[in-house]
Amino acid sequence: MTAILLPFTGGRVTLKQGGGGRAMRALIERLFVRDFATMPFDGVGVDAMDDGAAIRIGDDWLVITTDSHVIHPIVFPGGDIGRLSISGTVNDLAMMGATRVLGLTCSIILEEGFSLDSLEAIQRSMIATCREANAPVVTGDTKVMGRGEIDGLVINTCGIGLTRTLVRDNGLHTGDRIIVTGNIAEHGLAVMAARHGIEFEGDLVSDVAPMNGMIDSILSDAALADAVTAMKDPTRGGVASALHEMASKSNVGIVLQERSLPMTDAVRSVGELLGIDPLHVANEGKALLGVRADAVDQILARLHEHPLGRNATVIGTCGEERRGAIILDTGFGRRLLAEPEGEPLPRIC
Ligand code: MG
């Protein structure tokens, strides 16, 4: 940790600093948040380092989020960069409570020589995902760079949505339960397998999907919405990174039940084979919800009705012990879960 806080002079950016963990957070805090946050702003701004920003408009919140997508390979089991770019932005809006998307932007930077057929396939995938999420792309931009100046293509998307129910990632309280909406680590491990041409027994498919419909089924019910205290999507850095962020911002400790973590046998065995803890691996169609204990059953029942939430389950409880930390209960004992420096796999989203 100390090393990344040293002066930047003479230093160089490392891949780790894009990995969604402590190293990335330190870079962002140091380089952007500290100074950008000095400008007057009424709402949830850059210093909140939440899934997006929120600006008050009358009784509503205008939520804004932006993401750049650099995944390699651009096509992987279960999706491609097009589906990912739409889902990622729609999901960040949904995590703030903005489940109804007003509009998306799409900015594409292409490498000279990129196949037009591939580009068309990516565009079709984006449109299909937009329809699924009921989220229109309303403006965009295209740039082309020379051969070798960029690797294939990069897609940046920005999204805006309105909500009356703003949900933050810092609202957890003692006694709240943590729900994960389904099996973990599928995106990261599926991309890893595709990248290295590794074939595994059993299905290993990315979970990439827009979750706004599923989240809306909770938030559109006032009684359920009221019981949701925090939300975050565990993308880069996985469940471990997202929970650390939620716990430290909320000033609670989270006891995580290892044996409750939903994952497929394929994920379990690939994780073991590669020596990668599934808790550290990116998801692109899963949400972590902090929920008041008295509403857990109702919220789980509602999630189970949605195709993306069939395996939703409670994985942890918030308490006063070890505030800001995650205590992993293995069933045999307890240990502190280390906060990842960053996603173990670069260019995962
Ligand atoms: Mg997010």
Short mmCIF file of C-alpha atoms and ligand atoms in Angstrom, two decimals:
data_model
loop_
_atom_site.label_atom_id
_atom_site.label_comp_id
_atom_site.label_asym_id
_atom_site.label_seq_id
_atom_site.Cartn_x
_atom_site.Cartn_y
_atom_site.Cartn_z
CA MET A 1 0.00 0.00 0.00
CA THR A 2 2.75 2.47 0.94
CA ALA A 3 4.53 2.07 -2.38
CA ILE A 4 1.59 3.31 -4.43
CA LEU A 5 1.25 6.39 -2.26
CA LEU A 6 4.82 7.55 -2.95
CA PRO A 7 5.23 10.62 -5.18
CA PHE A 8 4.53 9.95 -8.86
CA THR A 9 7.77 11.58 -10.02
CA GLY A 10 9.52 9.26 -12.41
CA GLY A 11 6.89 6.57 -11.88
CA ARG A 12 4.96 4.74 -14.58
CA VAL A 13 1.40 3.46 -14.72
CA THR A 14 1.09 -0.26 -14.05
CA LEU A 15 -1.64 -2.68 -15.17
CA LYS A 16 -2.51 -3.23 -11.52
CA GLN A 17 -3.70 0.38 -11.35
CA GLY A 18 -6.57 -0.49 -13.71
CA GLY A 19 -7.61 -3.55 -11.75
CA GLY A 20 -10.45 -2.25 -9.60
CA GLY A 21 -8.72 -2.83 -6.25
CA ARG A 22 -6.67 -0.82 -3.80
CA ALA A 23 -4.03 0.19 -6.36
CA MET A 24 -6.62 1.66 -8.73
CA ARG A 25 -8.42 3.45 -5.93
CA ALA A 26 -5.19 5.01 -4.73
CA LEU A 27 -4.39 6.25 -8.25
CA ILE A 28 -7.86 7.73 -8.76
CA GLU A 29 -7.97 9.34 -5.33
CA ARG A 30 -4.56 10.85 -5.78
CA LEU A 31 -4.87 11.98 -9.38
CA PHE A 32 -8.51 12.89 -9.90
CA VAL A 33 -10.70 12.90 -6.82
CA ARG A 34 -8.54 15.17 -4.69
CA ASP A 35 -8.66 18.09 -7.10
CA PHE A 36 -11.90 17.49 -9.01
CA ALA A 37 -13.76 17.30 -5.71
CA THR A 38 -12.69 20.84 -4.78
CA MET A 39 -15.23 22.32 -7.24
CA PRO A 40 -18.60 23.14 -5.62
CA PHE A 41 -21.17 20.45 -6.44
CA ASP A 42 -24.52 19.58 -4.86
CA GLY A 43 -25.06 15.84 -5.05
CA VAL A 44 -23.10 12.59 -5.13
CA GLY A 45 -19.87 13.57 -6.84
CA VAL A 46 -16.51 12.17 -7.82
CA ASP A 47 -15.27 12.02 -4.22
CA ALA A 48 -18.00 9.49 -3.35
CA MET A 49 -16.35 7.06 -5.82
CA ASP A 50 -19.72 5.35 -6.20
CA ASP A 51 -21.00 3.56 -9.34
CA GLY A 52 -21.96 6.95 -10.78
CA ALA A 53 -22.77 10.53 -9.88
CA ALA A 54 -26.15 11.93 -8.85
CA ILE A 55 -27.39 15.48 -9.35
CA ARG A 56 -30.57 16.71 -7.68
CA ILE A 57 -33.30 17.82 -10.12
CA GLY A 58 -36.40 18.83 -8.17
CA ASP A 59 -37.56 15.71 -6.30
CA ASP A 60 -35.54 13.39 -8.53
CA TRP A 61 -31.92 12.46 -8.94
CA LEU A 62 -30.25 12.55 -12.33
CA VAL A 63 -27.71 9.72 -12.29
CA ILE A 64 -24.72 9.79 -14.65
CA THR A 65 -22.08 7.14 -15.21
CA THR A 66 -19.33 6.44 -17.74
CA ASP A 67 -17.18 3.46 -18.60
CA SER A 68 -14.51 2.54 -21.14
CA HIS A 69 -14.31 -1.03 -22.35
CA VAL A 70 -11.00 -2.58 -23.36
CA ILE A 71 -11.70 -6.29 -22.98
CA HIS A 72 -9.54 -8.88 -24.71
CA PRO A 73 -10.66 -10.99 -26.53
CA ILE A 74 -13.55 -8.88 -27.84
CA VAL A 75 -15.71 -11.99 -28.26
CA PHE A 76 -15.88 -14.50 -25.38
CA PRO A 77 -18.26 -17.24 -24.20
CA GLY A 78 -21.53 -15.56 -23.26
CA GLY A 79 -20.90 -12.16 -24.81
CA ASP A 80 -18.71 -9.63 -26.56
CA ILE A 81 -17.45 -6.08 -26.05
CA GLY A 82 -20.74 -4.69 -27.40
CA ARG A 83 -22.96 -6.47 -24.89
CA LEU A 84 -20.46 -5.66 -22.15
CA SER A 85 -20.35 -1.93 -22.93
CA ILE A 86 -24.14 -1.54 -22.77
CA SER A 87 -24.60 -3.83 -19.74
CA GLY A 88 -21.77 -2.24 -17.75
CA THR A 89 -23.22 1.24 -18.02
CA VAL A 90 -26.85 0.20 -17.52
CA ASN A 91 -25.76 -1.74 -14.42
CA ASP A 92 -23.87 1.16 -12.87
CA LEU A 93 -27.00 3.31 -13.29
CA ALA A 94 -29.16 0.57 -11.77
CA MET A 95 -26.80 0.24 -8.78
CA MET A 96 -27.57 3.90 -7.97
CA GLY A 97 -31.31 3.22 -8.28
CA ALA A 98 -31.71 4.57 -11.83
CA THR A 99 -33.28 1.48 -13.38
CA ARG A 100 -35.03 3.42 -16.14
CA VAL A 101 -32.39 4.59 -18.57
CA LEU A 102 -33.03 7.92 -20.29
CA GLY A 103 -30.20 7.55 -22.77
CA LEU A 104 -26.75 6.17 -23.47
CA THR A 105 -23.84 7.54 -25.44
CA CYS A 106 -21.47 5.34 -27.41
CA SER A 107 -18.01 6.47 -28.39
CA ILE A 108 -15.85 4.07 -30.38
CA ILE A 109 -12.12 4.30 -31.08
CA LEU A 110 -11.04 1.91 -33.82
CA GLU A 111 -7.71 0.68 -35.07
CA GLU A 112 -7.05 1.06 -38.80
CA GLY A 113 -7.59 -2.35 -40.40
CA PHE A 114 -10.25 -3.53 -37.95
CA SER A 115 -12.71 -5.89 -39.64
CA LEU A 116 -15.97 -4.20 -40.66
CA ASP A 117 -17.76 -7.54 -40.27
CA SER A 118 -16.63 -7.73 -36.64
CA LEU A 119 -17.69 -4.14 -36.11
CA GLU A 120 -21.13 -4.92 -37.48
CA ALA A 121 -21.44 -7.97 -35.22
CA ILE A 122 -20.52 -5.82 -32.22
CA GLN A 123 -23.07 -3.19 -33.24
CA ARG A 124 -25.79 -5.85 -33.54
CA SER A 125 -24.91 -7.14 -30.10
CA MET A 126 -25.12 -3.61 -28.67
CA ILE A 127 -28.56 -3.05 -30.19
CA ALA A 128 -29.85 -6.38 -28.87
CA THR A 129 -28.61 -5.50 -25.37
CA CYS A 130 -30.11 -2.00 -25.59
CA ARG A 131 -33.49 -3.59 -26.40
CA GLU A 132 -33.13 -6.01 -23.50
CA ALA A 133 -32.40 -3.12 -21.13
CA ASN A 134 -34.87 -0.72 -22.75
CA ALA A 135 -31.98 1.73 -23.01
CA PRO A 136 -31.55 3.78 -26.20
CA VAL A 137 -28.18 4.98 -27.51
CA VAL A 138 -28.87 8.63 -28.31
CA THR A 139 -25.51 10.00 -29.40
CA GLY A 140 -21.95 8.88 -30.05
CA ASP A 141 -18.60 9.48 -31.64
CA THR A 142 -16.16 7.53 -33.81
CA LYS A 143 -12.40 7.93 -34.12
CA VAL A 144 -9.86 5.85 -36.02
CA MET A 145 -6.24 5.51 -34.98
CA GLY A 146 -3.33 4.11 -36.96
CA ARG A 147 -2.34 0.47 -37.04
CA GLY A 148 -0.63 -0.48 -33.78
CA GLU A 149 -1.67 2.76 -32.07
CA ILE A 150 -4.56 0.98 -30.34
CA ASP A 151 -5.44 -2.70 -29.97
CA GLY A 152 -8.56 -3.32 -32.11
CA LEU A 153 -11.15 -1.10 -30.54
CA VAL A 154 -12.13 0.67 -27.35
CA ILE A 155 -15.75 1.51 -26.57
CA ASN A 156 -16.75 4.23 -24.14
CA THR A 157 -20.34 4.46 -23.00
CA CYS A 158 -22.02 7.00 -20.79
CA GLY A 159 -25.49 6.64 -19.33
CA ILE A 160 -28.06 8.89 -17.71
CA GLY A 161 -31.16 7.94 -15.75
CA LEU A 162 -33.63 9.55 -13.36
CA THR A 163 -34.64 8.10 -10.02
CA ARG A 164 -36.47 9.15 -6.91
CA THR A 165 -34.90 6.27 -4.96
CA LEU A 166 -31.19 7.00 -4.89
CA VAL A 167 -29.24 3.99 -3.57
CA ARG A 168 -25.64 4.46 -2.47
CA ASP A 169 -22.88 1.96 -1.75
CA ASN A 170 -22.29 3.37 1.75
CA GLY A 171 -25.61 2.81 3.55
CA LEU A 172 -24.98 -0.52 5.32
CA HIS A 173 -25.94 -0.78 8.99
CA THR A 174 -25.27 -3.31 11.72
CA GLY A 175 -27.65 -6.22 11.28
CA ASP A 176 -28.15 -5.74 7.51
CA ARG A 177 -27.76 -8.84 5.39
CA ILE A 178 -25.72 -9.00 2.19
CA ILE A 179 -27.39 -10.65 -0.79
CA VAL A 180 -25.57 -11.65 -3.97
CA THR A 181 -27.96 -12.04 -6.90
CA GLY A 182 -26.38 -15.20 -8.32
CA ASN A 183 -23.30 -17.33 -9.06
CA ILE A 184 -20.02 -15.47 -8.78
CA ALA A 185 -16.82 -15.15 -10.89
CA GLU A 186 -18.24 -16.37 -14.21
CA HIS A 187 -17.30 -13.37 -16.34
CA GLY A 188 -13.64 -13.15 -15.36
CA LEU A 189 -12.93 -16.84 -15.56
CA ALA A 190 -14.79 -17.28 -18.88
CA VAL A 191 -12.77 -14.44 -20.44
CA MET A 192 -9.55 -15.84 -18.99
CA ALA A 193 -10.32 -19.25 -20.48
CA ALA A 194 -11.14 -17.73 -23.88
CA ARG A 195 -7.98 -15.62 -23.85
CA HIS A 196 -5.73 -18.58 -23.28
CA GLY A 197 -7.69 -21.06 -25.35
CA ILE A 198 -8.15 -23.26 -22.29
CA GLU A 199 -10.96 -25.78 -22.52
CA PHE A 200 -12.70 -26.93 -19.37
CA GLU A 201 -15.23 -29.59 -18.65
CA GLY A 202 -18.61 -28.10 -17.93
CA ASP A 203 -19.97 -24.70 -18.81
CA LEU A 204 -17.95 -21.61 -18.19
CA VAL A 205 -19.88 -18.70 -19.66
CA SER A 206 -19.76 -14.99 -18.81
CA ASP A 207 -22.74 -13.68 -16.86
CA VAL A 208 -22.70 -10.34 -18.73
CA ALA A 209 -26.26 -8.96 -18.73
CA PRO A 210 -28.16 -5.75 -18.03
CA MET A 211 -29.65 -6.01 -14.52
CA ASN A 212 -31.91 -2.96 -14.49
CA GLY A 213 -35.08 -5.03 -14.97
CA MET A 214 -34.23 -7.26 -12.02
CA ILE A 215 -33.29 -4.32 -9.78
CA ASP A 216 -36.44 -2.48 -10.84
CA SER A 217 -38.57 -5.41 -9.66
CA ILE A 218 -37.28 -4.60 -6.16
CA LEU A 219 -37.10 -0.80 -6.25
CA SER A 220 -40.50 -0.27 -7.88
CA ASP A 221 -42.05 -1.81 -4.75
CA ALA A 222 -41.85 0.97 -2.14
CA ALA A 223 -41.78 -1.41 0.84
CA LEU A 224 -38.89 -3.41 -0.63
CA ALA A 225 -37.03 -0.35 -1.90
CA ASP A 226 -37.09 1.08 1.60
CA ALA A 227 -35.29 -2.02 2.93
CA VAL A 228 -32.38 -1.80 0.45
CA THR A 229 -29.60 0.03 2.26
CA ALA A 230 -26.78 -0.26 -0.31
CA MET A 231 -26.00 -1.68 -3.75
CA LYS A 232 -22.89 -2.30 -5.82
CA ASP A 233 -21.99 -4.49 -8.78
CA PRO A 234 -18.91 -6.62 -8.08
CA THR A 235 -17.07 -6.06 -11.37
CA ARG A 236 -13.25 -5.71 -11.41
CA GLY A 237 -11.77 -7.01 -8.17
CA GLY A 238 -14.84 -9.19 -7.66
CA VAL A 239 -17.02 -9.63 -4.59
CA ALA A 240 -14.03 -9.15 -2.27
CA SER A 241 -13.20 -5.71 -3.63
CA ALA A 242 -16.82 -4.49 -3.77
CA LEU A 243 -17.57 -5.65 -0.22
CA HIS A 244 -14.42 -3.97 1.12
CA GLU A 245 -15.52 -0.73 -0.46
CA MET A 246 -19.06 -1.02 0.90
CA ALA A 247 -17.85 -1.97 4.38
CA SER A 248 -15.29 0.82 4.69
CA LYS A 249 -17.61 3.51 3.29
CA SER A 250 -20.43 2.33 5.58
CA ASN A 251 -18.15 1.82 8.60
CA VAL A 252 -19.37 -1.70 9.33
CA GLY A 253 -17.66 -5.07 9.38
CA ILE A 254 -19.07 -7.84 7.19
CA VAL A 255 -19.01 -11.50 8.17
CA LEU A 256 -19.02 -13.44 4.91
CA GLN A 257 -20.16 -17.08 4.97
CA GLU A 258 -17.81 -18.86 2.59
CA ARG A 259 -20.06 -21.90 2.25
CA SER A 260 -23.00 -19.73 1.18
CA LEU A 261 -21.19 -18.27 -1.83
CA PRO A 262 -23.02 -19.49 -4.93
CA MET A 263 -20.70 -20.77 -7.66
CA THR A 264 -20.72 -23.47 -10.29
CA ASP A 265 -18.42 -26.47 -10.17
CA ALA A 266 -16.74 -25.13 -13.33
CA VAL A 267 -15.84 -21.86 -11.59
CA ARG A 268 -14.65 -23.72 -8.51
CA SER A 269 -12.36 -26.05 -10.43
CA VAL A 270 -11.01 -23.42 -12.84
CA GLY A 271 -10.29 -21.12 -9.91
CA GLU A 272 -8.41 -23.90 -8.17
CA LEU A 273 -6.54 -24.85 -11.34
CA LEU A 274 -5.37 -21.29 -11.98
CA GLY A 275 -4.85 -20.46 -8.32
CA ILE A 276 -7.32 -17.57 -8.52
CA ASP A 277 -9.82 -16.98 -5.72
CA PRO A 278 -13.31 -16.60 -7.28
CA LEU A 279 -13.99 -13.88 -4.69
CA HIS A 280 -11.45 -11.70 -6.54
CA VAL A 281 -12.83 -12.29 -10.04
CA ALA A 282 -15.05 -9.91 -12.04
CA ASN A 283 -18.80 -10.38 -12.49
CA GLU A 284 -20.80 -8.47 -15.12
CA GLY A 285 -24.35 -9.52 -14.29
CA LYS A 286 -24.42 -9.73 -10.50
CA ALA A 287 -25.31 -7.25 -7.78
CA LEU A 288 -24.53 -7.07 -4.07
CA LEU A 289 -27.43 -5.73 -2.05
CA GLY A 290 -27.41 -4.61 1.56
CA VAL A 291 -30.85 -5.40 2.92
CA ARG A 292 -32.57 -4.88 6.28
CA ALA A 293 -32.95 -8.23 8.01
CA ASP A 294 -36.76 -8.04 8.27
CA ALA A 295 -37.13 -7.77 4.47
CA VAL A 296 -34.60 -10.40 3.38
CA ASP A 297 -37.12 -13.15 2.63
CA GLN A 298 -39.37 -10.89 0.59
CA ILE A 299 -36.49 -9.48 -1.42
CA LEU A 300 -35.02 -12.92 -2.06
CA ALA A 301 -38.42 -14.19 -3.20
CA ARG A 302 -38.73 -11.28 -5.64
CA LEU A 303 -35.22 -11.84 -6.99
CA HIS A 304 -35.90 -15.54 -7.49
CA GLU A 305 -38.79 -14.65 -9.81
CA HIS A 306 -36.37 -12.95 -12.22
CA PRO A 307 -34.28 -15.09 -14.62
CA LEU A 308 -31.07 -13.26 -13.56
CA GLY A 309 -31.82 -13.68 -9.84
CA ARG A 310 -32.71 -17.35 -9.59
CA ASN A 311 -29.63 -18.16 -7.48
CA ALA A 312 -29.79 -15.06 -5.28
CA THR A 313 -28.81 -15.84 -1.72
CA VAL A 314 -27.66 -14.29 1.54
CA ILE A 315 -23.88 -14.44 1.90
CA GLY A 316 -23.15 -12.21 4.86
CA THR A 317 -24.17 -10.05 7.80
CA CYS A 318 -23.03 -6.56 8.79
CA GLY A 319 -21.80 -5.99 12.32
CA GLU A 320 -19.69 -3.84 14.57
CA GLU A 321 -16.73 -6.19 14.68
CA ARG A 322 -13.71 -5.13 12.56
CA ARG A 323 -15.31 -2.11 10.88
CA GLY A 324 -14.21 -1.69 7.27
CA ALA A 325 -13.04 -5.30 7.05
CA ILE A 326 -14.46 -8.56 5.73
CA ILE A 327 -14.35 -11.56 8.05
CA LEU A 328 -14.50 -14.81 6.13
CA ASP A 329 -16.29 -17.55 8.05
CA THR A 330 -15.10 -20.77 6.43
CA GLY A 331 -17.33 -23.00 8.50
CA PHE A 332 -14.25 -24.21 10.37
CA GLY A 333 -12.99 -20.87 11.59
CA ARG A 334 -12.72 -17.22 10.79
CA ARG A 335 -10.07 -15.13 9.06
CA LEU A 336 -9.81 -11.67 7.59
CA LEU A 337 -10.35 -11.58 3.83
CA ALA A 338 -7.55 -9.63 2.17
CA GLU A 339 -8.61 -6.71 0.01
CA PRO A 340 -7.26 -7.38 -3.47
CA GLU A 341 -4.65 -4.97 -4.85
CA GLY A 342 -6.52 -5.30 -8.12
CA GLU A 343 -8.22 -7.74 -10.47
CA PRO A 344 -5.80 -10.63 -11.08
CA LEU A 345 -6.65 -10.51 -14.80
CA PRO A 346 -6.01 -7.35 -16.86
CA ARG A 347 -8.39 -6.16 -19.64
CA ILE A 348 -11.34 -8.05 -18.23
CA CYS A 349 -13.98 -5.40 -18.99
MG MG B 1 -20.14 -0.45 -10.50
#
